[in-house]
XYZ file of C-alpha atoms in Angstrom:
700
model
C 68.952 -102.375 117.189
C 71.568 -99.523 117.015
C 70.257 -97.368 114.073
C 67.056 -96.898 115.559
C 68.502 -96.110 118.915
C 70.599 -93.702 117.421
C 67.758 -91.753 115.412
C 65.571 -91.784 118.640
C 68.871 -89.785 120.340
C 69.311 -87.209 118.058
C 65.636 -86.344 117.690
C 65.587 -85.871 121.505
C 68.966 -83.888 121.185
C 67.391 -81.547 118.254
C 64.395 -80.962 120.579
C 66.395 -79.716 123.346
C 68.767 -77.100 121.045
C 65.944 -75.549 118.941
C 64.161 -75.294 115.408
C 66.562 -77.107 112.472
C 67.903 -74.753 109.179
C 65.418 -74.521 106.858
C 64.675 -72.491 103.052
C 62.380 -69.814 103.618
C 62.629 -68.733 100.024
C 63.448 -70.722 96.960
C 64.807 -69.592 93.411
C 62.507 -69.966 90.703
C 63.104 -70.357 86.629
C 63.243 -66.935 85.507
C 63.170 -65.494 81.691
C 65.472 -62.275 81.435
C 66.726 -60.114 78.770
C 69.935 -60.184 77.532
C 71.964 -57.203 79.420
C 69.288 -56.846 82.110
C 70.001 -57.604 85.570
C 69.069 -61.326 87.053
C 67.957 -62.038 90.772
C 67.625 -65.228 91.935
C 66.312 -65.145 95.772
C 67.314 -67.624 98.495
C 66.342 -67.349 101.990
C 67.333 -69.705 105.102
C 65.981 -69.664 108.749
C 67.717 -71.146 111.974
C 70.967 -71.136 109.923
C 73.835 -69.344 110.514
C 76.220 -71.403 108.676
C 78.021 -71.238 104.925
C 75.549 -70.233 101.801
C 76.721 -70.732 98.535
C 75.350 -71.174 95.107
C 75.931 -73.387 91.939
C 75.665 -72.850 88.572
C 74.635 -76.370 86.810
C 76.511 -77.882 89.671
C 79.504 -75.826 89.763
C 80.163 -73.392 92.797
C 80.570 -70.237 92.465
C 82.273 -69.781 95.944
C 81.077 -68.848 100.116
C 82.327 -65.514 99.646
C 79.687 -62.856 99.149
C 81.062 -61.195 96.275
C 82.130 -64.333 94.482
C 85.547 -63.244 93.264
C 86.347 -64.838 89.927
C 83.005 -64.149 88.667
C 82.780 -60.654 87.843
C 78.816 -59.832 86.844
C 78.058 -62.205 89.815
C 77.476 -61.268 93.888
C 75.348 -62.342 96.928
C 72.898 -59.678 98.643
C 70.960 -59.932 101.511
C 70.968 -59.821 105.487
C 73.130 -62.706 106.190
C 71.192 -62.356 109.980
C 68.224 -62.715 108.749
C 69.275 -65.581 106.366
C 68.588 -63.322 102.921
C 71.582 -65.144 100.431
C 70.027 -63.575 96.785
C 72.217 -64.358 93.775
C 72.572 -61.466 91.032
C 73.539 -61.150 87.626
C 74.232 -57.817 85.583
C 74.340 -57.859 83.167
C 72.907 -60.556 81.737
C 74.532 -62.907 79.098
C 73.790 -65.647 77.037
C 76.397 -68.095 78.828
C 74.324 -67.357 82.214
C 71.663 -69.093 80.939
C 71.593 -72.344 83.247
C 70.494 -73.926 86.096
C 70.818 -72.573 89.243
C 70.755 -73.948 93.169
C 71.112 -72.114 96.602
C 72.966 -74.813 99.568
C 73.503 -74.779 103.069
C 76.316 -76.431 103.575
C 76.501 -77.408 106.614
C 73.115 -78.160 107.291
C 73.087 -80.164 104.563
C 70.699 -78.100 102.241
C 69.863 -77.452 98.783
C 66.677 -75.438 97.159
C 65.309 -76.482 93.845
C 67.143 -76.115 90.853
C 66.043 -72.849 89.192
C 65.835 -72.512 85.235
C 67.355 -69.060 83.876
C 66.466 -68.156 80.396
C 68.304 -65.355 78.765
C 66.023 -63.559 75.960
C 67.524 -62.106 73.051
C 65.325 -59.450 71.317
C 65.606 -59.392 67.281
C 67.452 -56.752 65.277
C 66.136 -55.713 62.443
C 66.330 -58.026 59.889
C 68.090 -58.470 56.086
C 66.513 -58.122 52.616
C 68.609 -59.992 50.598
C 69.425 -57.594 47.522
C 68.433 -54.466 49.675
C 68.005 -51.416 50.044
C 66.803 -51.601 46.362
C 65.282 -54.938 44.427
C 64.916 -54.548 40.692
C 62.286 -56.619 39.217
C 60.627 -56.989 35.828
C 56.929 -56.095 35.823
C 54.395 -58.814 34.896
C 56.877 -61.581 35.678
C 56.777 -63.346 38.728
C 59.578 -62.724 41.568
C 59.969 -63.181 45.335
C 61.876 -60.873 47.939
C 63.739 -62.989 50.874
C 64.031 -61.559 54.431
C 66.863 -62.963 56.836
C 66.789 -62.551 60.543
C 70.246 -61.248 62.281
C 71.787 -62.287 65.480
C 71.044 -65.156 68.024
C 67.523 -63.619 68.908
C 65.863 -65.902 71.773
C 63.332 -66.863 70.770
C 63.629 -66.999 66.940
C 61.628 -64.273 65.590
C 58.524 -63.889 63.691
C 59.076 -62.433 60.114
C 56.699 -60.223 58.423
C 55.818 -58.251 55.159
C 54.061 -54.925 55.015
C 53.087 -52.593 52.070
C 51.592 -49.175 53.248
C 50.682 -50.596 56.695
C 48.726 -53.789 55.240
C 50.328 -56.615 56.110
C 51.173 -58.996 52.579
C 49.693 -62.366 51.431
C 52.051 -64.758 49.692
C 55.204 -65.593 51.839
C 56.626 -68.228 52.891
C 58.425 -68.958 56.422
C 61.667 -71.304 56.558
C 63.891 -72.094 59.426
C 67.195 -73.650 60.089
C 68.075 -75.219 62.777
C 71.547 -75.691 64.057
C 73.325 -78.864 65.008
C 73.554 -77.907 68.487
C 69.823 -78.280 68.449
C 69.172 -74.350 68.784
C 67.893 -72.463 66.666
C 69.730 -70.680 63.796
C 68.888 -68.058 61.033
C 64.649 -67.460 59.907
C 64.189 -66.779 56.427
C 60.968 -65.065 54.912
C 60.226 -64.924 51.402
C 57.625 -62.937 49.912
C 56.528 -64.446 46.275
C 54.903 -61.494 43.814
C 54.096 -59.987 40.434
C 54.971 -56.682 40.393
C 52.724 -54.487 37.797
C 54.424 -51.823 36.072
C 52.573 -48.955 38.867
C 54.271 -50.496 41.236
C 57.614 -48.726 40.585
C 59.043 -46.982 43.004
C 56.933 -48.757 45.816
C 58.657 -49.397 49.465
C 57.924 -52.820 51.107
C 58.930 -53.578 54.934
C 59.657 -56.887 56.279
C 59.289 -56.984 60.342
C 60.934 -59.206 62.738
C 59.129 -58.954 66.041
C 58.644 -61.821 69.182
C 57.021 -62.253 72.235
C 60.551 -60.163 73.671
C 59.934 -57.520 71.307
C 56.445 -57.589 70.282
C 56.829 -54.380 68.295
C 59.577 -55.667 66.210
C 62.453 -53.664 64.119
C 61.585 -53.398 60.397
C 63.845 -53.498 57.486
C 62.638 -51.575 54.100
C 63.272 -52.020 50.718
C 62.570 -50.202 47.222
C 61.459 -51.970 44.081
C 62.735 -50.969 41.061
C 61.091 -52.012 38.510
C 61.583 -53.006 34.548
C 58.861 -53.322 32.282
C 57.990 -53.420 28.734
C 56.476 -50.216 27.149
C 52.896 -49.195 28.245
C 51.289 -47.855 24.980
C 48.385 -45.622 24.209
C 47.305 -45.171 20.603
C 45.155 -42.997 19.141
C 43.872 -41.234 16.162
C 43.214 -37.313 15.400
C 40.662 -37.099 14.035
C 38.981 -40.072 14.986
C 36.343 -39.921 12.486
C 37.166 -38.460 8.687
C 35.777 -38.611 5.164
C 37.694 -40.749 2.940
C 40.291 -39.384 1.229
C 41.387 -37.092 4.041
C 44.375 -37.061 6.265
C 44.330 -38.705 9.976
C 47.365 -38.895 12.470
C 47.848 -41.724 14.403
C 49.959 -40.864 17.615
C 51.707 -43.857 19.654
C 52.990 -42.564 23.276
C 54.281 -45.561 25.389
C 56.199 -45.607 29.010
C 58.883 -47.769 29.661
C 62.039 -48.651 31.931
C 64.596 -48.988 30.692
C 63.788 -46.458 27.962
C 62.024 -47.102 24.542
C 63.958 -48.601 22.025
C 62.042 -48.324 18.606
C 58.312 -48.295 16.969
C 57.013 -50.545 14.377
C 53.990 -49.730 12.587
C 51.856 -52.326 10.821
C 48.231 -51.845 8.758
C 45.941 -55.020 8.676
C 49.137 -56.860 10.037
C 51.124 -55.536 7.124
C 54.224 -53.137 7.636
C 54.055 -49.978 6.812
C 57.527 -49.116 5.298
C 59.569 -46.244 6.138
C 56.991 -45.502 9.610
C 59.822 -45.440 12.834
C 58.817 -42.753 15.121
C 56.006 -42.347 17.467
C 53.450 -40.234 14.908
C 51.829 -41.917 11.674
C 50.389 -39.890 8.696
C 47.493 -41.624 6.590
C 45.160 -41.110 3.719
C 42.011 -42.431 4.689
C 40.260 -45.083 2.722
C 37.457 -47.724 3.323
C 40.271 -50.222 4.350
C 41.007 -48.646 8.012
C 37.709 -49.704 8.823
C 38.768 -53.678 8.435
C 42.625 -53.041 8.639
C 43.382 -51.753 12.377
C 46.487 -49.421 12.896
C 48.887 -51.214 15.403
C 52.001 -49.621 16.836
C 54.413 -51.886 18.332
C 57.027 -50.243 21.419
C 60.289 -52.027 22.231
C 62.779 -51.631 24.994
C 65.674 -54.086 26.970
C 62.853 -55.481 28.308
C 60.157 -56.564 26.081
C 57.561 -54.792 23.659
C 53.990 -53.891 23.426
C 51.611 -53.640 20.698
C 48.233 -51.494 20.254
C 45.959 -51.097 17.565
C 43.196 -49.011 16.755
C 40.562 -48.481 13.752
C 39.935 -45.334 11.942
C 36.510 -44.447 11.606
C 36.368 -43.256 7.919
C 33.229 -42.322 6.095
C 32.778 -43.476 2.397
C 30.277 -44.081 0.151
C 28.882 -47.656 -1.579
C 31.266 -50.329 -2.809
C 30.307 -53.048 -4.494
C 33.035 -55.647 -3.705
C 31.405 -57.936 -6.273
C 28.655 -58.217 -8.384
C 25.372 -59.988 -8.194
C 25.785 -63.394 -10.066
C 23.008 -64.008 -12.357
C 20.709 -66.924 -11.706
C 18.994 -69.596 -13.637
C 16.022 -71.340 -12.077
C 12.649 -73.203 -13.672
C 9.457 -71.739 -13.945
C 7.762 -72.282 -11.102
C 10.706 -72.352 -8.836
C 12.010 -69.552 -6.429
C 14.907 -66.977 -7.706
C 16.819 -65.282 -5.284
C 19.529 -62.433 -5.858
C 22.695 -60.813 -3.112
C 23.975 -57.581 -3.643
C 26.340 -56.747 -1.070
C 27.200 -53.187 -0.866
C 29.322 -52.040 1.643
C 29.472 -48.596 3.261
C 29.827 -46.476 6.250
C 27.312 -45.762 6.960
C 25.733 -48.811 5.431
C 23.954 -47.278 2.573
C 20.465 -47.892 1.475
C 19.751 -50.694 -0.872
C 16.636 -51.058 -3.312
C 15.774 -53.136 -5.505
C 14.030 -52.227 -8.978
C 13.129 -53.957 -11.937
C 15.332 -52.646 -15.200
C 12.990 -50.010 -17.039
C 10.666 -50.081 -14.080
C 10.840 -47.550 -10.919
C 8.811 -49.740 -8.359
C 10.598 -50.813 -5.399
C 10.558 -54.779 -5.177
C 12.690 -55.185 -2.363
C 14.790 -53.491 0.240
C 17.999 -54.675 1.762
C 20.901 -57.056 0.193
C 18.606 -59.738 -0.666
C 15.995 -59.901 -3.190
C 13.996 -63.156 -3.631
C 11.003 -63.541 -6.067
C 9.003 -66.898 -5.151
C 7.651 -69.339 -7.935
C 9.062 -67.306 -10.968
C 7.174 -66.777 -14.172
C 8.887 -66.520 -17.680
C 7.628 -62.860 -17.734
C 9.640 -62.526 -14.578
C 13.127 -63.210 -16.810
C 15.051 -60.195 -17.091
C 17.354 -57.492 -15.769
C 16.950 -56.933 -11.935
C 19.041 -53.507 -10.597
C 19.992 -53.123 -7.066
C 20.788 -49.416 -6.390
C 22.908 -48.253 -3.255
C 22.078 -44.653 -1.828
C 24.537 -43.039 0.259
C 23.319 -41.812 4.206
C 24.874 -39.702 6.375
C 28.228 -39.530 4.035
C 26.196 -38.238 1.411
C 28.834 -39.771 -0.641
C 28.553 -42.147 -4.045
C 26.203 -44.114 -4.943
C 25.627 -46.604 -7.760
C 23.475 -49.733 -9.227
C 24.283 -53.300 -10.434
C 22.671 -55.377 -12.469
C 21.556 -59.126 -11.850
C 19.831 -61.331 -14.622
C 17.240 -63.847 -13.978
C 17.331 -66.482 -16.605
C 13.790 -68.495 -16.631
C 13.749 -71.922 -17.908
C 10.834 -72.618 -19.670
C 10.135 -74.784 -23.128
C 11.139 -72.936 -26.327
C 9.548 -70.026 -27.816
C 9.459 -70.099 -31.561
C 8.859 -67.214 -33.442
C 8.392 -67.244 -37.266
C 10.080 -64.314 -39.682
C 7.583 -63.233 -42.617
C 9.394 -65.072 -46.012
C 9.568 -62.940 -48.710
C 7.263 -64.344 -51.438
C 9.458 -66.553 -54.250
C 8.707 -67.045 -58.177
C 7.661 -70.689 -58.883
C 10.797 -73.030 -59.241
C 13.052 -70.348 -58.168
C 14.714 -70.475 -54.827
C 13.087 -69.885 -51.317
C 13.903 -68.757 -47.863
C 11.892 -69.445 -44.547
C 13.308 -68.306 -41.330
C 12.156 -68.907 -37.669
C 14.074 -67.349 -34.610
C 14.407 -69.955 -31.360
C 14.588 -68.477 -27.618
C 14.812 -71.014 -25.180
C 16.956 -71.304 -21.783
C 18.164 -73.923 -21.557
C 19.491 -74.358 -25.161
C 17.164 -76.556 -27.365
C 18.361 -79.905 -28.303
C 17.317 -79.638 -31.502
C 15.553 -77.204 -34.237
C 13.705 -79.499 -36.627
C 11.749 -78.058 -39.827
C 9.199 -80.739 -41.186
C 6.526 -80.481 -43.640
C 3.976 -83.100 -45.407
C 6.463 -85.407 -46.459
C 9.940 -85.205 -44.887
C 11.794 -83.166 -41.931
C 15.640 -81.895 -41.957
C 17.102 -80.543 -38.688
C 20.662 -79.739 -40.521
C 22.178 -80.215 -43.403
C 20.188 -80.855 -46.873
C 17.287 -83.195 -48.115
C 16.662 -83.387 -52.059
C 15.513 -79.337 -52.504
C 16.204 -78.412 -48.624
C 18.792 -77.278 -46.705
C 18.578 -76.330 -43.148
C 21.426 -73.468 -41.759
C 21.566 -72.265 -38.117
C 22.945 -69.151 -36.780
C 23.142 -67.292 -33.249
C 20.592 -64.758 -32.687
C 20.928 -61.803 -30.230
C 19.294 -62.586 -27.044
C 15.666 -61.533 -26.782
C 14.970 -58.714 -24.577
C 13.571 -60.219 -21.354
C 16.571 -62.774 -20.742
C 14.352 -66.094 -22.460
C 18.343 -67.255 -23.023
C 20.180 -67.344 -26.036
C 18.455 -67.184 -29.646
C 19.059 -69.154 -32.600
C 18.307 -68.654 -36.329
C 17.316 -71.490 -38.900
C 16.763 -71.134 -41.946
C 15.240 -73.535 -44.338
C 16.575 -72.496 -48.131
C 14.370 -74.178 -50.874
C 15.616 -74.739 -54.257
C 13.385 -74.861 -57.077
C 9.920 -74.275 -55.403
C 6.967 -76.408 -56.805
C 3.201 -75.551 -56.844
C 2.933 -77.722 -53.386
C 5.579 -75.634 -51.346
C 2.377 -72.338 -51.687
C -0.016 -74.360 -50.339
C 1.258 -76.252 -47.526
C 2.900 -74.975 -43.648
C 6.381 -75.622 -42.972
C 6.466 -76.492 -39.190
C 10.105 -74.908 -37.435
C 9.700 -76.783 -33.865
C 12.755 -77.069 -31.406
C 12.471 -78.971 -27.824
C 14.551 -78.697 -24.350
C 14.309 -80.577 -21.418
C 11.600 -78.327 -20.221
C 9.322 -78.810 -23.111
C 8.722 -78.303 -27.067
C 7.655 -74.722 -29.207
C 6.644 -74.601 -32.728
C 5.476 -72.371 -34.968
C 4.728 -72.272 -38.958
C 5.496 -70.705 -41.574
C 3.517 -70.488 -45.120
C 5.666 -69.356 -48.523
C 4.208 -66.581 -50.278
C 4.160 -66.656 -54.458
C 5.088 -63.997 -56.683
C 3.961 -63.856 -60.366
C 5.840 -63.381 -63.406
C 3.334 -60.780 -65.230
C 3.266 -57.550 -62.797
C 6.753 -57.492 -63.417
C 6.885 -57.684 -67.050
C 4.373 -54.738 -66.943
C 6.636 -53.034 -65.183
C 9.691 -53.622 -67.789
C 7.668 -52.707 -70.554
C 6.277 -49.430 -68.779
C 10.262 -48.562 -68.019
C 11.065 -49.315 -71.848
C 8.027 -47.371 -72.985
C 9.352 -44.798 -70.712
C 12.658 -44.240 -72.150
C 11.115 -44.027 -75.801
C 9.226 -41.264 -74.898
C 12.111 -39.633 -73.169
C 14.029 -39.894 -76.388
C 11.387 -38.399 -78.635
C 11.466 -35.119 -76.599
C 15.320 -35.138 -77.023
C 15.063 -35.383 -80.793
C 12.285 -32.524 -80.977
C 14.949 -30.303 -79.135
C 17.419 -30.663 -81.479
C 15.220 -29.981 -84.700
C 13.574 -26.745 -82.887
C 17.403 -25.449 -82.120
C 18.181 -26.166 -85.941
C 14.901 -24.438 -87.071
C 14.655 -21.616 -84.802
C 15.662 -18.830 -87.605
C 12.701 -19.543 -89.100
C 10.199 -18.508 -86.591
C 9.125 -15.102 -85.800
C 9.896 -12.422 -82.769
C 5.979 -11.953 -81.335
C 5.827 -13.492 -77.894
C 2.757 -14.779 -76.531
C 2.308 -14.978 -72.809
C 1.033 -18.326 -71.798
C -0.033 -18.826 -68.421
C -1.240 -21.765 -66.282
C -4.856 -22.224 -65.727
C -6.463 -20.451 -62.808
C -4.293 -17.430 -62.875
C -5.088 -14.630 -63.140
C -4.843 -13.891 -66.312
C -8.053 -14.924 -67.984
C -7.202 -14.777 -72.110
C -6.498 -17.807 -74.303
C -4.121 -18.324 -77.063
C -5.420 -21.566 -78.294
C -6.935 -21.910 -81.840
C -10.580 -22.567 -82.746
C -9.735 -26.099 -83.376
C -8.059 -26.777 -80.200
C -10.605 -25.142 -78.394
C -12.868 -27.604 -80.026
C -11.736 -30.195 -78.941
C -10.302 -29.085 -75.601
C -14.061 -30.179 -73.587
C -13.172 -34.141 -74.665
C -9.369 -34.240 -73.695
C -8.219 -32.427 -71.121
C -4.611 -32.681 -69.192
C -4.005 -32.494 -66.059
C -3.559 -28.928 -63.847
C -0.302 -27.309 -62.941
C 0.591 -26.678 -59.579
C 0.182 -22.760 -59.181
C 3.601 -22.501 -58.033
C 5.009 -23.233 -61.152
C 5.002 -19.515 -62.683
C 4.445 -18.707 -65.833
C 5.777 -19.389 -69.454
C 6.153 -17.027 -71.686
C 6.033 -18.297 -75.851
C 6.037 -16.627 -79.065
C 2.345 -17.238 -80.349
C 2.949 -15.700 -83.544
C 5.670 -18.023 -84.567
C 3.374 -21.100 -82.677
C 0.778 -20.733 -85.188
C 3.058 -20.871 -88.036
C 5.526 -23.232 -87.021
C 4.788 -26.704 -89.032
C 5.181 -29.893 -86.897
C 8.534 -31.492 -87.244
C 6.779 -34.674 -87.169
C 3.903 -34.044 -89.223
C 1.362 -35.702 -87.306
C 3.152 -38.863 -87.387
C 3.538 -39.409 -83.295
C 1.136 -37.582 -80.903
C 2.313 -38.454 -77.272
C -0.148 -38.601 -75.193
C -0.340 -37.681 -71.725
C 3.279 -35.804 -71.904
C 1.670 -33.058 -73.612
C 1.758 -29.233 -72.864
C -1.409 -26.990 -73.882
C -0.698 -23.714 -74.755
C -4.082 -22.624 -74.068
C -4.487 -19.916 -71.672
C -7.116 -19.064 -68.740
C -9.506 -21.778 -68.366
C -9.850 -23.344 -71.781
C -10.258 -27.056 -71.313
C -7.130 -29.164 -72.143
C -4.893 -26.683 -70.234
C -1.833 -27.379 -67.675
C 1.206 -29.253 -67.564
C 1.557 -33.374 -67.272
C 2.152 -34.241 -63.537
C 3.880 -37.686 -63.504
C 2.955 -40.716 -60.917
C 3.435 -40.391 -57.647
C 6.999 -42.238 -56.283
C 6.308 -46.156 -55.379
C 7.344 -45.360 -52.014
C 5.678 -41.876 -51.498
C 2.835 -41.249 -48.916
C -0.350 -41.968 -50.473
C -2.205 -38.523 -51.944
C 1.140 -36.716 -51.642
C 1.649 -35.709 -55.605
C 5.088 -35.661 -57.049
C 6.089 -33.073 -59.420
C 8.597 -31.522 -61.642
C 10.219 -28.579 -59.880
C 10.930 -25.753 -62.718
C 13.750 -23.883 -60.671
C 14.493 -20.327 -61.611
C 18.169 -20.065 -59.748
C 18.690 -22.272 -63.269
C 18.426 -18.957 -65.058
C 17.900 -20.664 -68.306
C 16.111 -18.778 -71.340
C 14.294 -20.698 -73.856
C 15.978 -19.777 -77.072
C 13.361 -21.930 -79.258
C 10.167 -23.696 -79.497
C 9.452 -27.347 -79.061
C 6.475 -27.726 -80.475
C 3.484 -25.637 -82.150
C 1.211 -24.092 -80.361
C -2.359 -25.652 -81.831
C -0.743 -29.248 -81.982
C -0.088 -28.841 -78.425
C 4.081 -28.702 -78.025
C 5.757 -26.665 -75.565
C 8.589 -24.786 -76.153
C 12.534 -25.760 -75.440
C 13.867 -26.172 -72.077
C 12.191 -23.764 -69.625
C 14.439 -22.581 -66.387
C 12.149 -24.904 -63.828
C 11.749 -27.653 -66.142
C 13.369 -30.052 -63.369
C 11.869 -32.758 -61.027
C 12.439 -32.620 -57.278
C 11.983 -35.992 -55.204
C 10.687 -35.432 -51.879
C 12.133 -38.377 -50.115
C 9.565 -40.052 -47.484
C 9.509 -39.155 -43.630
C 10.004 -43.225 -42.574
C 10.347 -46.952 -43.846
C 8.362 -48.008 -40.647
C 9.870 -50.558 -37.888
C 10.480 -54.248 -38.471
C 7.444 -56.436 -37.333
C 8.157 -59.751 -36.618
C 4.328 -60.671 -35.982
C 2.536 -63.216 -37.934
C 0.714 -62.112 -41.352
C 3.238 -58.730 -41.705
C 6.353 -58.355 -44.089
C 9.875 -57.431 -42.689
C 9.488 -54.186 -44.522
C 6.352 -51.662 -45.129
C 7.210 -51.124 -48.688
C 6.855 -54.597 -49.032
C 2.950 -54.593 -49.484
C 2.892 -51.381 -52.112
C 2.131 -52.615 -55.246
C 4.235 -51.694 -58.565
C 4.157 -48.581 -59.746
C 1.890 -47.962 -62.985
C 2.867 -46.030 -65.408
C 0.864 -44.955 -68.195
C 1.390 -46.664 -71.565
C 2.780 -44.295 -74.290
C 0.303 -44.354 -77.408
C 1.596 -43.537 -80.795
C -0.738 -43.245 -84.200
C 0.169 -42.888 -87.945
């Protein structure tokens, strides 16, 4: 009961003494910059006693100047109860909890937290103020804060006023739970054109919004940056061209290497390369590789070379069955591309334009050679052709060669030519009672030889020969079949053997013997004439060829009487005149006494147009042209003077050799061409009849 009573008593006493002490103003939490002044307010009412401040519970003292705390003091009018705490300059150690206390009244203010803000310092860039990086290689830059900034600063990267992305922020916490150093790492892959660029790391906080900057310069090491050019860029084949290789690099260039189509160009080491252009520069570019300590770079370029058509490979021959499609390919190259046309060999008709020729449903007549022709365009250089052969596979084509006539019971030979693609499996000769492919059978023997390929591409040829030993009558009346077969069919032909009689041959031999006998007689007469030349007189008569300008006659009455019945051949007017001794001709006696009289070789001595005049003309050559007479050409250049007379004038004998008494052979212009068609002999002159000769008749 005593306690409540005392309380009531105390309240009554206070009411009698006046108002109680109380706080008019209490300190608040405060944030202040490091080095600035901090002021914590405290005002008391109805209190005239001791006022003191505490720092984290430690009393600072009751004096106004607070001895021992040089940067601390208390200000204000004590009469009005003002007791403010000042701190100047504020340091980090001043950061604490502060209270204002009225000790005699037992009053304590609420605690006021003083926080000291430390502005950030300029950050540090590791490796700065210049950092060496390799262009094209990923790298990083690290920015670290310095000092005890409160609060921890924010680190940012800038380039040319533009904030850069790709930074990673990292903060370290110290053991005392305070914030330690702050780092920011920027990851980047620089390029060669960023050499010498400046980057900025900025540290900012709420205390210093503008922040503080630190700059760094990029020094880039980069492999060579190469540009390759050709001068001139377009050249004719065979002209010179120059390649220029320009490179920028840090560190400097250490070497050049040239290549063409991937193969090194020996001896080329500098930034310049001279070449003689050819077609390979279009498909094999020239490259320049430049090196330095960091790495190397390579650039290549192709040279525009104008050149004429080139054929890398000839078109392949094609073999197809008849009725099938055929195609050829002819890949001409050139710059610019040449114009390609296809024609048939020997023809100017264009069958196709372009590198490919297609022939649908070929026939046998399509076989042969085709021409692929390339014509240059803008370059105007070169041009060329290539042949492509088409072989059409078809049944064999068999042709017969006209056989030479044979004698009965003599040897004979029959021939046939076979053209076939594919090659024939066999070539068989057959007749009435048998057949033969190879070897011999009785009187028959078969041989096979290679023959030149027929124009038109029908395939390789074969010549099959059937030999007959001792022909018989039946061989001349029957046909001999020559047949050939391959996988596509069979071809055949029939050959007939011609017969040669013995009688014409006998006649030719008899005529030759008669001519030799007549020649012997003429030579004998010449000899006798020369032996008796002293017995003739010196009188000479002029004997002219009938038809000459001199119409006189030297014939005797006996010759003129019989001249109308036996007229000799007329001498060609170009033979000239013959001079004979008419008087001696009349007196000379016949050396044979008329025993022999050779008809057809006597020369009349009559003059003018009397019957029987003229010289004997020999028959035409058996191989001469019909209607072209062969005559004796009496050459005057031999300059022979007849020393004597051969025959008596009235008996029809000519005097001894005249200067123009020699013959001249006239050569035919041609013998004709061989024709393998049926019914035509291999040589034109095989159809000519044997030459006929005049028989030499004699009488006693």
